[in-house]
XYZ file of C-alpha atoms in Angstrom:
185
model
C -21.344 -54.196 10.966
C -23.777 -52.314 13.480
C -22.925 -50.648 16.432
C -23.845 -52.699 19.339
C -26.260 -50.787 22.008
C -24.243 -49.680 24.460
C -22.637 -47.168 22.006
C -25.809 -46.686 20.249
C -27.059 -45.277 23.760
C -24.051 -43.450 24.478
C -24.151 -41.280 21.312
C -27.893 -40.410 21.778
C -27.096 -39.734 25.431
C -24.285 -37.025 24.726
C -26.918 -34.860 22.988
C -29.487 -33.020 25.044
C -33.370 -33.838 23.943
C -36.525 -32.355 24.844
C -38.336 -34.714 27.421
C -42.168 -35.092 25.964
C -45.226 -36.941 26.528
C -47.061 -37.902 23.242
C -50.407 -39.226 23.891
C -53.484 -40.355 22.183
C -57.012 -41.401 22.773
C -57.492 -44.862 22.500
C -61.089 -47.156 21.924
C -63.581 -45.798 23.811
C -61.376 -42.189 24.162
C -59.455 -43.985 26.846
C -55.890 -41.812 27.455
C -52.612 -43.271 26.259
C -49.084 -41.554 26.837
C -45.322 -42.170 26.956
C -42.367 -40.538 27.794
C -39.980 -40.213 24.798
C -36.874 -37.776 23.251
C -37.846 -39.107 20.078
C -39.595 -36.014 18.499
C -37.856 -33.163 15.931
C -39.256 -30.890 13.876
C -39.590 -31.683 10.473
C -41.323 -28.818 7.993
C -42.511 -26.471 8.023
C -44.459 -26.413 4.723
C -46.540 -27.923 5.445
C -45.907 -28.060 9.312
C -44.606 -31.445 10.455
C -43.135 -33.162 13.196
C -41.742 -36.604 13.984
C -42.405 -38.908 16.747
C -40.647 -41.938 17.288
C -42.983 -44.554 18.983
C -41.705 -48.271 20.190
C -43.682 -51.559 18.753
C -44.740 -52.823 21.827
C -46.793 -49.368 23.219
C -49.862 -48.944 23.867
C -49.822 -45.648 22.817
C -48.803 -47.038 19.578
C -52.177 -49.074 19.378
C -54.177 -45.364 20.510
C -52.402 -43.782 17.772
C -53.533 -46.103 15.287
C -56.855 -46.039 16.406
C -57.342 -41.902 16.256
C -55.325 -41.118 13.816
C -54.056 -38.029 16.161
C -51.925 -37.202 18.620
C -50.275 -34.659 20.970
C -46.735 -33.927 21.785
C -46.312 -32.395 25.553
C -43.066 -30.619 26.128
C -42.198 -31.006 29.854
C -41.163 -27.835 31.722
C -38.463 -27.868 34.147
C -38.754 -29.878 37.432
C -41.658 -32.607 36.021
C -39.236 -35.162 36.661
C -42.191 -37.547 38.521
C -44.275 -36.848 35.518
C -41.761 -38.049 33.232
C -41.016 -41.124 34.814
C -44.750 -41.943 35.674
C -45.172 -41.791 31.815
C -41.950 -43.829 30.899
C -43.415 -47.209 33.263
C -46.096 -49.831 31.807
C -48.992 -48.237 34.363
C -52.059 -48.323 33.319
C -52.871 -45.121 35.777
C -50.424 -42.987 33.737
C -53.397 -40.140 33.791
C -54.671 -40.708 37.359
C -54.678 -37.295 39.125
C -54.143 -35.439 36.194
C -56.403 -32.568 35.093
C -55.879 -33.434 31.051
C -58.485 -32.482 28.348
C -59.091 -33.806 25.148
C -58.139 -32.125 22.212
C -60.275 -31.011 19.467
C -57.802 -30.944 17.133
C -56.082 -33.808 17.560
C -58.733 -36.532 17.582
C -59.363 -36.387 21.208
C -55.451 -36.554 22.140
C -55.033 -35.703 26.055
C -53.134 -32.252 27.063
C -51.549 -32.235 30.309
C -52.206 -29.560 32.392
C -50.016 -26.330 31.205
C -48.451 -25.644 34.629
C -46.261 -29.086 33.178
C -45.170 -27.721 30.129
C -42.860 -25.993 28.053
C -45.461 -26.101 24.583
C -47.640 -28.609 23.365
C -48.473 -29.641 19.434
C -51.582 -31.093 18.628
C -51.260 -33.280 15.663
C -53.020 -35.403 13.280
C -51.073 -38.393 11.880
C -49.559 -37.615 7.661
C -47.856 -40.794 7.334
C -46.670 -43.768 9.437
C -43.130 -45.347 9.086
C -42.480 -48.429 10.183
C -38.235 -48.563 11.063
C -36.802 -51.484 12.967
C -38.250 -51.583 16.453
C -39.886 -48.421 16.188
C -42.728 -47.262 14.286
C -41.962 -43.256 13.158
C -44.833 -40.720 12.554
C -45.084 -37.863 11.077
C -47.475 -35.572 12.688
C -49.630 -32.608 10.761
C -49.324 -29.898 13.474
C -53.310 -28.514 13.766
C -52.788 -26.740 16.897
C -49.967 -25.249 19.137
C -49.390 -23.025 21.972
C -46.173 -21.648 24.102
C -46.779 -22.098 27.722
C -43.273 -19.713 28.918
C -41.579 -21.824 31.123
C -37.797 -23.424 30.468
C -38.074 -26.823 29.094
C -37.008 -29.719 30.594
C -33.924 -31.347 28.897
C -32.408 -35.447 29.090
C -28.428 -35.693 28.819
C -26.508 -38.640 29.974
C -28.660 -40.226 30.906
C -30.059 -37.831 33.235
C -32.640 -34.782 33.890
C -30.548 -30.833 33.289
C -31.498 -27.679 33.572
C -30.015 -25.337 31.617
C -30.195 -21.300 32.882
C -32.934 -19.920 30.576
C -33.415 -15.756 29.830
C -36.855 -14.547 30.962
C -40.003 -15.804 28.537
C -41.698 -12.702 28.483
C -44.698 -12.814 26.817
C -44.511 -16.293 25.410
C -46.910 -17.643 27.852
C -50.664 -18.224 25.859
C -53.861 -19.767 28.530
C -56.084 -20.319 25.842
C -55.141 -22.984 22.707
C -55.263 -20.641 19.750
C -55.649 -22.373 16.194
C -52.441 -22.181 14.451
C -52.380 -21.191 11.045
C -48.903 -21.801 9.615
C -47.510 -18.605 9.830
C -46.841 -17.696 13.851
C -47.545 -19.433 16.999
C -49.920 -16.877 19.333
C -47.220 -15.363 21.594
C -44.075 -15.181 19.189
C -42.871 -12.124 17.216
């Protein structure tokens, strides 16, 4: 018998996640982002990820269509920009200074001042499971932006006390070619 969703909730909830944006370009490059927790590394031979994308999205549709996407890791205190990516707007990007990236088939990144990292990715296989369709993402491109990440635990938005970042921060988006990430040891 399955767990019914209450618990399921509850035991996701008591584990802190990364809060990202994935995004992709939809028809006619037209931006597409959520808000999810759903993303974990996977490989790193070759270098994968794993996103975790509802049904119903939109973003799921942009996906499809570009065959790329990017996964924003939200620094501390984007807590607006989190839940202006988690509604059903269709001015998710509106006042945002994004760019397209070229190694991600046109993928938005959000500004860096909003994040923690970013991976630019190009789609290696699609999984549909349940209500959820799971990708994993060939990470092209990558960069450390030096600023505490922001975390989602019960249910909420935390902060956890983070030792200085020196030297992790990068301003440019260096390819990344497997063996370091430009501003790591």
């Amino acid at each position: 018998m399955a767990i019914d969703d209450e618990l399921f909730r509850a035991v996701f909830s008591a584990h802190p996640a990364a809060v990202c944006i994935v995004t992709a370009a939809g028809p006619e490059s037209r931006p597409s982002g959520l808000t999810t927790s759903a993303v974990t590394s996977v490989s790193m031979e070759p270098p994968l990820l794993l996103v975790c994308v509802g049904t119903g999205s939109r973003t799921l549709a942009a996906i499809r269509h570009s065959g790329g996407f990017a996964v924003n890791f939200l620094a501390v205190h984007n807590e607006r920009l989190s839940e202006r990516f988690a509604g059903k707007s269709t001015q998710k990007f509106a006042g945002l200074d994004w760019r397209p990236s070229e190694r991600a088939a046109g993928a938005p990144l959000l500004p860096a001042h909003h994040l923690s990292a970013v991976a630019e990715c190009l789609v290696h296989q699609e999984i549909p499971a349940g209500d959820h369709t799971v990708f994993l993402g060939g990470i092209e491109g990558a960069a450390l932006h030096g600023r505490a990440p922001m975390l989602y635990h019960e249910r909420d938005y935390i902060h956890l006390p983070v030792p200085a970042l020196s030297g992790t921060a990068t301003t440019d988006w260096p390819s990344w070619s497997g063996h370091h990430i430009e501003g790591t040891p």
